[in-house]
PDB file of C-alpha atoms in Angstrom:
ATOM      1  CA  MET B 272     -26.205  61.399 -82.648  1.00  0.00           C
ATOM      2  CA  LEU B 273     -23.678  60.405 -80.273  1.00  0.00           C
ATOM      3  CA  THR B 274     -25.909  62.218 -77.452  1.00  0.00           C
ATOM      4  CA  VAL B 275     -28.731  60.335 -78.665  1.00  0.00           C
ATOM      5  CA  ASP B 276     -27.284  56.801 -78.360  1.00  0.00           C
ATOM      6  CA  CYS B 277     -25.832  57.373 -75.249  1.00  0.00           C
ATOM      7  CA  SER B 278     -29.519  58.561 -74.301  1.00  0.00           C
ATOM      8  CA  LEU B 279     -31.256  55.910 -75.526  1.00  0.00           C
ATOM      9  CA  PHE B 280     -28.573  53.135 -73.892  1.00  0.00           C
ATOM     10  CA  ALA B 281     -29.359  55.269 -70.688  1.00  0.00           C
ATOM     11  CA  VAL B 282     -32.841  54.582 -70.701  1.00  0.00           C
ATOM     12  CA  GLY B 283     -32.558  50.957 -71.841  1.00  0.00           C
ATOM     13  CA  TRP B 284     -30.328  50.737 -68.847  1.00  0.00           C
ATOM     14  CA  VAL B 285     -32.638  51.834 -66.326  1.00  0.00           C
ATOM     15  CA  LEU B 286     -35.537  50.136 -67.617  1.00  0.00           C
ATOM     16  CA  LEU B 287     -33.815  46.720 -67.577  1.00  0.00           C
ATOM     17  CA  HIS B 288     -32.721  47.220 -63.835  1.00  0.00           C
ATOM     18  CA  SER B 289     -36.062  48.590 -62.718  1.00  0.00           C
ATOM     19  CA  THR B 290     -38.102  45.676 -64.118  1.00  0.00           C
ATOM     20  CA  GLN B 291     -35.717  42.737 -63.372  1.00  0.00           C
ATOM     21  CA  PRO B 292     -36.560  42.305 -59.686  1.00  0.00           C
ATOM     22  CA  THR B 293     -40.622  42.325 -61.089  1.00  0.00           C
ATOM     23  CA  VAL B 294     -39.653  39.763 -63.823  1.00  0.00           C
ATOM     24  CA  HIS B 295     -37.742  37.301 -61.529  1.00  0.00           C
ATOM     25  CA  PHE B 296     -40.513  37.608 -59.095  1.00  0.00           C
ATOM     26  CA  VAL B 297     -43.234  36.552 -61.648  1.00  0.00           C
ATOM     27  CA  LEU B 298     -41.060  33.654 -63.069  1.00  0.00           C
ATOM     28  CA  THR B 299     -40.517  32.307 -59.432  1.00  0.00           C
ATOM     29  CA  SER B 300     -44.040  32.567 -58.802  1.00  0.00           C
ATOM     30  CA  SER B 301     -45.269  30.679 -61.757  1.00  0.00           C
ATOM     31  CA  PHE B 302     -42.728  28.163 -61.529  1.00  0.00           C
ATOM     32  CA  SER B 303     -43.222  27.411 -57.744  1.00  0.00           C
ATOM     33  CA  PRO B 304     -46.178  24.780 -58.480  1.00  0.00           C
ATOM     34  CA  LEU B 305     -44.295  23.498 -61.141  1.00  0.00           C
ATOM     35  CA  LEU B 306     -41.205  22.734 -59.130  1.00  0.00           C
ATOM     36  CA  SER B 307     -43.434  21.240 -56.089  1.00  0.00           C
ATOM     37  CA  SER B 308     -45.037  18.812 -58.316  1.00  0.00           C
ATOM     38  CA  LEU B 309     -41.511  17.874 -59.738  1.00  0.00           C
ATOM     39  CA  PHE B 310     -39.807  17.663 -56.439  1.00  0.00           C
ATOM     40  CA  PRO B 311     -42.268  16.272 -53.913  1.00  0.00           C
ATOM     41  CA  LEU B 312     -39.848  14.407 -51.818  1.00  0.00           C
ATOM     42  CA  PRO B 313     -38.939  17.197 -48.862  1.00  0.00           C
ATOM     43  CA  SER B 314     -42.408  17.075 -47.974  1.00  0.00           C
ATOM     44  CA  SER B 315     -42.698  13.708 -47.712  1.00  0.00           C
ATOM     45  CA  PHE B 316     -39.659  13.399 -46.272  1.00  0.00           C
ATOM     46  CA  PHE B 317     -40.522  15.313 -43.174  1.00  0.00           C
ATOM     47  CA  LEU B 318     -43.338  12.523 -42.352  1.00  0.00           C
ATOM     48  CA  LEU B 319     -40.269  10.043 -41.706  1.00  0.00           C
ATOM     49  CA  PRO B 320     -39.572  11.138 -38.176  1.00  0.00           C
ATOM     50  CA  SER B 321     -43.117  10.759 -37.090  1.00  0.00           C
ATOM     51  CA  ILE B 322     -43.575   7.049 -38.801  1.00  0.00           C
ATOM     52  CA  MET B 323     -40.381   6.307 -36.869  1.00  0.00           C
ATOM     53  CA  LYS B 324     -41.673   7.432 -33.843  1.00  0.00           C
ATOM     54  CA  ILE B 325     -44.768   5.463 -34.201  1.00  0.00           C
ATOM     55  CA  LEU B 326     -43.067   2.269 -34.785  1.00  0.00           C
ATOM     56  CA  THR B 327     -40.296   3.114 -31.736  1.00  0.00           C
ATOM     57  CA  ASP B 328     -43.517   3.595 -29.954  1.00  0.00           C
ATOM     58  CA  TRP B 329     -44.995   0.214 -30.825  1.00  0.00           C
ATOM     59  CA  GLY B 330     -41.647  -1.263 -29.716  1.00  0.00           C
ATOM     60  CA  PHE B 331     -40.067  -2.126 -33.091  1.00  0.00           C
ATOM     61  CA  THR B 332     -36.343  -1.943 -33.031  1.00  0.00           C
ATOM     62  CA  ARG B 333     -33.400  -2.796 -35.425  1.00  0.00           C
ATOM     63  CA  LYS B 334     -32.099  -5.809 -33.015  1.00  0.00           C
ATOM     64  CA  GLY B 335     -35.845  -7.248 -33.198  1.00  0.00           C
ATOM     65  CA  TRP B 336     -35.694  -7.076 -36.963  1.00  0.00           C
ATOM     66  CA  ARG B 337     -32.416  -9.252 -36.659  1.00  0.00           C
ATOM     67  CA  ASN B 338     -33.394 -11.741 -34.272  1.00  0.00           C
ATOM     68  CA  ASN B 339     -37.351 -11.825 -33.950  1.00  0.00           C
ATOM     69  CA  SER B 340     -37.018 -11.062 -30.391  1.00  0.00           C
ATOM     70  CA  ARG B 341     -40.284  -9.347 -29.808  1.00  0.00           C
ATOM     71  CA  GLY B 342     -42.330 -11.277 -32.515  1.00  0.00           C
ATOM     72  CA  GLU B 343     -41.523  -9.145 -35.628  1.00  0.00           C
ATOM     73  CA  TYR B 344     -41.825 -12.096 -38.271  1.00  0.00           C
ATOM     74  CA  LEU B 345     -45.182 -13.113 -36.903  1.00  0.00           C
ATOM     75  CA  VAL B 346     -46.216  -9.457 -37.930  1.00  0.00           C
ATOM     76  CA  LEU B 347     -44.745  -9.896 -41.305  1.00  0.00           C
ATOM     77  CA  LEU B 348     -46.418 -13.276 -41.949  1.00  0.00           C
ATOM     78  CA  GLN B 349     -49.777 -11.582 -40.449  1.00  0.00           C
ATOM     79  CA  GLY B 350     -49.589  -8.878 -42.927  1.00  0.00           C
ATOM     80  CA  ALA B 351     -49.162 -11.805 -45.871  1.00  0.00           C
ATOM     81  CA  LEU B 352     -51.748 -14.152 -44.676  1.00  0.00           C
ATOM     82  CA  LEU B 353     -54.548 -11.148 -44.459  1.00  0.00           C
ATOM     83  CA  ALA B 354     -52.797  -9.795 -48.074  1.00  0.00           C
ATOM     84  CA  GLY B 355     -53.153 -12.957 -49.623  1.00  0.00           C
ATOM     85  CA  PHE B 356     -56.876 -13.670 -48.105  1.00  0.00           C
ATOM     86  CA  ALA B 357     -57.881 -10.242 -49.537  1.00  0.00           C
ATOM     87  CA  ILE B 358     -56.747 -10.805 -52.884  1.00  0.00           C
ATOM     88  CA  LEU B 359     -57.713 -14.624 -52.959  1.00  0.00           C
ATOM     89  CA  PRO B 360     -60.101 -15.386 -55.887  1.00  0.00           C
ATOM     90  CA  VAL B 361     -63.757 -16.523 -55.236  1.00  0.00           C
ATOM     91  CA  TYR B 362     -64.006 -20.011 -56.484  1.00  0.00           C
ATOM     92  CA  GLN B 363     -67.470 -21.429 -56.089  1.00  0.00           C
ATOM     93  CA  LEU B 364     -68.498 -25.416 -56.695  1.00  0.00           C
ATOM     94  CA  PRO B 365     -69.691 -25.557 -60.483  1.00  0.00           C
ATOM     95  CA  GLY B 366     -73.143 -25.526 -60.722  1.00  0.00           C
ATOM     96  CA  PHE B 367     -73.887 -25.065 -56.761  1.00  0.00           C
ATOM     97  CA  LYS B 368     -76.391 -22.377 -56.590  1.00  0.00           C
ATOM     98  CA  ILE B 369     -78.850 -21.650 -53.665  1.00  0.00           C
ATOM     99  CA  GLN B 370     -82.713 -22.119 -55.304  1.00  0.00           C
ATOM    100  CA  SER B 371     -84.289 -21.043 -52.190  1.00  0.00           C
ATOM    101  CA  THR B 372     -84.888 -17.271 -51.791  1.00  0.00           C
ATOM    102  CA  GLN B 373     -85.300 -17.817 -48.267  1.00  0.00           C
ATOM    103  CA  LEU B 374     -82.145 -19.718 -47.462  1.00  0.00           C
ATOM    104  CA  LEU B 375     -80.097 -17.312 -49.757  1.00  0.00           C
ATOM    105  CA  ALA B 376     -81.683 -14.247 -47.758  1.00  0.00           C
ATOM    106  CA  LEU B 377     -80.909 -15.808 -44.495  1.00  0.00           C
ATOM    107  CA  THR B 378     -77.063 -16.544 -45.732  1.00  0.00           C
ATOM    108  CA  TRP B 379     -76.688 -12.752 -46.658  1.00  0.00           C
ATOM    109  CA  ILE B 380     -78.197 -12.020 -42.794  1.00  0.00           C
ATOM    110  CA  VAL B 381     -75.631 -14.347 -41.382  1.00  0.00           C
ATOM    111  CA  ALA B 382     -72.740 -12.826 -43.403  1.00  0.00           C
ATOM    112  CA  SER B 383     -73.703  -9.142 -42.730  1.00  0.00           C
ATOM    113  CA  ILE B 384     -74.225  -9.636 -38.918  1.00  0.00           C
ATOM    114  CA  LEU B 385     -70.593 -11.379 -38.777  1.00  0.00           C
ATOM    115  CA  GLY B 386     -69.085  -8.663 -41.169  1.00  0.00           C
ATOM    116  CA  LEU B 387     -71.172  -5.947 -38.665  1.00  0.00           C
ATOM    117  CA  THR B 388     -69.901  -7.540 -35.454  1.00  0.00           C
ATOM    118  CA  ALA B 389     -66.459  -7.965 -36.913  1.00  0.00           C
ATOM    119  CA  LEU B 390     -66.325  -4.196 -37.479  1.00  0.00           C
ATOM    120  CA  ILE B 391     -67.678  -3.359 -34.017  1.00  0.00           C
ATOM    121  CA  PHE B 392     -65.041  -5.690 -32.210  1.00  0.00           C
ATOM    122  CA  ILE B 393     -62.333  -4.258 -34.420  1.00  0.00           C
ATOM    123  CA  ILE B 394     -63.100  -0.431 -33.782  1.00  0.00           C
ATOM    124  CA  LYS B 395     -64.235  -0.935 -29.751  1.00  0.00           C
ATOM    125  CA  ALA B 396     -60.827  -2.789 -29.621  1.00  0.00           C
ATOM    126  CA  LEU B 397     -58.883   0.110 -31.138  1.00  0.00           C
ATOM    127  CA  ILE B 398     -60.641   2.493 -28.606  1.00  0.00           C
ATOM    128  CA  ASP B 399     -60.170   0.248 -25.703  1.00  0.00           C
ATOM    129  CA  LEU B 400     -56.459  -0.072 -26.091  1.00  0.00           C
ATOM    130  CA  GLY B 401     -55.442   3.963 -26.728  1.00  0.00           C
ATOM    131  CA  LYS B 402     -52.049   3.802 -26.109  1.00  0.00           C
ATOM    132  CA  ASN B 403     -51.479   0.192 -25.649  1.00  0.00           C
ATOM    133  CA  LEU B 404     -51.720  -0.530 -29.260  1.00  0.00           C
ATOM    134  CA  THR B 405     -49.106  -1.887 -30.869  1.00  0.00           C
ATOM    135  CA  PRO B 406     -49.071  -4.961 -33.961  1.00  0.00           C
ATOM    136  CA  LEU B 407     -46.434  -6.658 -32.186  1.00  0.00           C
ATOM    137  CA  PRO B 408     -47.501  -9.909 -29.904  1.00  0.00           C
ATOM    138  CA  TYR B 409     -44.503  -8.314 -27.385  1.00  0.00           C
ATOM    139  CA  PRO B 410     -46.580  -5.834 -24.895  1.00  0.00           C
ATOM    140  CA  ILE B 411     -45.073  -1.801 -24.931  1.00  0.00           C
ATOM    141  CA  GLU B 412     -42.878  -0.975 -22.101  1.00  0.00           C
ATOM    142  CA  ASN B 413     -44.937   1.272 -20.675  1.00  0.00           C
ATOM    143  CA  GLY B 414     -48.601  -0.312 -21.211  1.00  0.00           C
ATOM    144  CA  GLU B 415     -51.467  -1.435 -18.861  1.00  0.00           C
ATOM    145  CA  LEU B 416     -53.552  -4.656 -18.769  1.00  0.00           C
ATOM    146  CA  ILE B 417     -56.748  -3.911 -20.187  1.00  0.00           C
ATOM    147  CA  GLN B 418     -59.424  -6.035 -18.620  1.00  0.00           C
ATOM    148  CA  THR B 419     -62.464  -3.556 -19.463  1.00  0.00           C
ATOM    149  CA  GLY B 420     -64.817  -2.731 -22.371  1.00  0.00           C
ATOM    150  CA  ILE B 421     -64.509  -5.617 -25.528  1.00  0.00           C
ATOM    151  CA  TYR B 422     -61.771  -6.726 -23.593  1.00  0.00           C
ATOM    152  CA  GLY B 423     -64.018  -8.091 -20.461  1.00  0.00           C
ATOM    153  CA  ILE B 424     -65.766 -10.247 -23.505  1.00  0.00           C
ATOM    154  CA  VAL B 425     -62.735 -11.657 -25.116  1.00  0.00           C
ATOM    155  CA  ARG B 426     -59.366 -11.443 -24.892  1.00  0.00           C
ATOM    156  CA  HIS B 427     -58.050 -10.779 -28.222  1.00  0.00           C
ATOM    157  CA  PRO B 428     -60.912  -8.767 -29.947  1.00  0.00           C
ATOM    158  CA  LEU B 429     -58.775  -7.640 -32.876  1.00  0.00           C
ATOM    159  CA  TYR B 430     -57.517 -11.315 -34.087  1.00  0.00           C
ATOM    160  CA  SER B 431     -61.627 -11.904 -33.212  1.00  0.00           C
ATOM    161  CA  GLY B 432     -62.804  -9.318 -35.200  1.00  0.00           C
ATOM    162  CA  LEU B 433     -60.784 -10.256 -38.140  1.00  0.00           C
ATOM    163  CA  ILE B 434     -61.504 -13.746 -37.964  1.00  0.00           C
ATOM    164  CA  LEU B 435     -65.315 -12.964 -38.270  1.00  0.00           C
ATOM    165  CA  ALA B 436     -64.621 -10.728 -41.163  1.00  0.00           C
ATOM    166  CA  ALA B 437     -63.071 -13.466 -42.818  1.00  0.00           C
ATOM    167  CA  LEU B 438     -66.129 -15.898 -42.153  1.00  0.00           C
ATOM    168  CA  GLY B 439     -68.652 -13.627 -43.341  1.00  0.00           C
ATOM    169  CA  TRP B 440     -66.745 -12.569 -46.415  1.00  0.00           C
ATOM    170  CA  THR B 441     -66.466 -16.916 -46.849  1.00  0.00           C
ATOM    171  CA  LEU B 442     -69.924 -17.225 -46.390  1.00  0.00           C
ATOM    172  CA  PHE B 443     -71.108 -14.099 -48.508  1.00  0.00           C
ATOM    173  CA  GLN B 444     -69.537 -15.156 -51.565  1.00  0.00           C
ATOM    174  CA  MET B 445     -69.856 -18.887 -50.808  1.00  0.00           C
ATOM    175  CA  SER B 446     -66.352 -19.190 -51.852  1.00  0.00           C
ATOM    176  CA  ILE B 447     -64.660 -22.701 -51.377  1.00  0.00           C
ATOM    177  CA  SER B 448     -61.094 -20.759 -51.938  1.00  0.00           C
ATOM    178  CA  HIS B 449     -61.673 -18.991 -48.630  1.00  0.00           C
ATOM    179  CA  LEU B 450     -63.391 -21.597 -46.775  1.00  0.00           C
ATOM    180  CA  ILE B 451     -60.000 -23.548 -47.035  1.00  0.00           C
ATOM    181  CA  ALA B 452     -58.098 -20.141 -46.395  1.00  0.00           C
ATOM    182  CA  SER B 453     -60.304 -19.236 -42.975  1.00  0.00           C
ATOM    183  CA  PRO B 454     -58.782 -22.003 -41.143  1.00  0.00           C
ATOM    184  CA  ILE B 455     -55.363 -20.889 -41.781  1.00  0.00           C
ATOM    185  CA  LEU B 456     -56.068 -17.658 -40.598  1.00  0.00           C
ATOM    186  CA  ILE B 457     -57.528 -18.877 -37.506  1.00  0.00           C
ATOM    187  CA  ILE B 458     -54.803 -21.635 -36.960  1.00  0.00           C
ATOM    188  CA  PHE B 459     -52.150 -18.431 -37.371  1.00  0.00           C
ATOM    189  CA  PHE B 460     -54.480 -15.677 -34.777  1.00  0.00           C
ATOM    190  CA  ASP B 461     -54.504 -18.888 -32.177  1.00  0.00           C
ATOM    191  CA  ILE B 462     -50.397 -19.297 -32.422  1.00  0.00           C
ATOM    192  CA  LYS B 463     -49.889 -15.572 -32.301  1.00  0.00           C
ATOM    193  CA  ALA B 464     -52.104 -15.185 -29.483  1.00  0.00           C
ATOM    194  CA  SER B 465     -51.000 -17.908 -27.820  1.00  0.00           C
ATOM    195  CA  ARG B 466     -46.853 -16.273 -28.058  1.00  0.00           C
ATOM    196  CA  GLU B 467     -48.646 -12.760 -26.755  1.00  0.00           C
ATOM    197  CA  GLU B 468     -49.897 -14.300 -23.744  1.00  0.00           C
ATOM    198  CA  THR B 469     -46.777 -15.857 -22.861  1.00  0.00           C
ATOM    199  CA  TRP B 470     -45.290 -12.628 -22.485  1.00  0.00           C
ATOM    200  CA  LEU B 471     -48.595 -10.804 -21.084  1.00  0.00           C
ATOM    201  CA  THR B 472     -48.497 -13.086 -18.369  1.00  0.00           C
ATOM    202  CA  GLU B 473     -44.724 -12.660 -17.491  1.00  0.00           C
ATOM    203  CA  LYS B 474     -45.501  -8.834 -17.458  1.00  0.00           C
ATOM    204  CA  TYR B 475     -48.639  -8.623 -16.000  1.00  0.00           C
ATOM    205  CA  PRO B 476     -49.318 -11.102 -12.903  1.00  0.00           C
ATOM    206  CA  ASP B 477     -52.986 -10.890 -12.850  1.00  0.00           C
ATOM    207  CA  TYR B 478     -53.218 -12.141 -16.576  1.00  0.00           C
ATOM    208  CA  SER B 479     -53.532 -15.491 -15.667  1.00  0.00           C
ATOM    209  CA  GLN B 480     -56.515 -14.938 -13.666  1.00  0.00           C
ATOM    210  CA  TYR B 481     -58.001 -12.647 -16.463  1.00  0.00           C
ATOM    211  CA  SER B 482     -57.556 -15.592 -18.735  1.00  0.00           C
ATOM    212  CA  GLN B 483     -59.447 -17.546 -16.713  1.00  0.00           C
ATOM    213  CA  ARG B 484     -62.288 -15.746 -16.776  1.00  0.00           C
ATOM    214  CA  VAL B 485     -62.616 -14.526 -20.199  1.00  0.00           C
ATOM    215  CA  LYS B 486     -62.374 -16.674 -23.413  1.00  0.00           C
ATOM    216  CA  LYS B 487     -59.501 -16.325 -26.070  1.00  0.00           C
ATOM    217  CA  LEU B 488     -60.906 -15.632 -29.432  1.00  0.00           C
ATOM    218  CA  LEU B 489     -64.450 -16.602 -29.551  1.00  0.00           C
ATOM    219  CA  PRO B 490     -66.612 -15.077 -26.686  1.00  0.00           C
ATOM    220  CA  GLY B 491     -68.121 -17.943 -24.535  1.00  0.00           C
ATOM    221  CA  ILE B 492     -66.698 -20.651 -26.929  1.00  0.00           C
ATOM    222  CA  TYR B 493     -63.057 -20.877 -27.357  1.00  0.00           C
TER     223      TYR B 493
END
């Protein structure tokens, strides 16, 4: 009887220790997706150095955020204005409605042209800027003055694109609230562009001649 008990104990001990690694592996494999879903921070955390490098390449610094030395506060204000314009409720005059089908179609066509032109301006400006891109009005350290492409038509095509997009949306919606907000955007981008051009003139000697040759925000107009 004692011999049988000892044999059973020995067999159990061998089975337990021979299967333990396999059980441990199965549990680890089955719980791996669960742990990844519960703790996503490590994977996102590795994106932080890349984001910080992009901000550094754009010219953002801790000192700049403290004293607005490169127009950081203008970037914050721009983000707030664009977000506010995007979420602004559409308000139309009570009882106002375009009766003419031709006039309504013309309105939509003009709005579509404005929107398409805005998209072209923005995409082409991003391509032409390349490594010189920065949301700050202060030019990047190792940048160059771009005078070709869309920048041969207007000096600030990104701002022009955003302005045209705002006007197109206003016309498409026939929105009085956006009609009031649009001049605010135009005035802001004019102020930001002027501040930007002060630094560009200091950095690039050719900027004065460039600004006399090419309009600021609206091609051929202003």
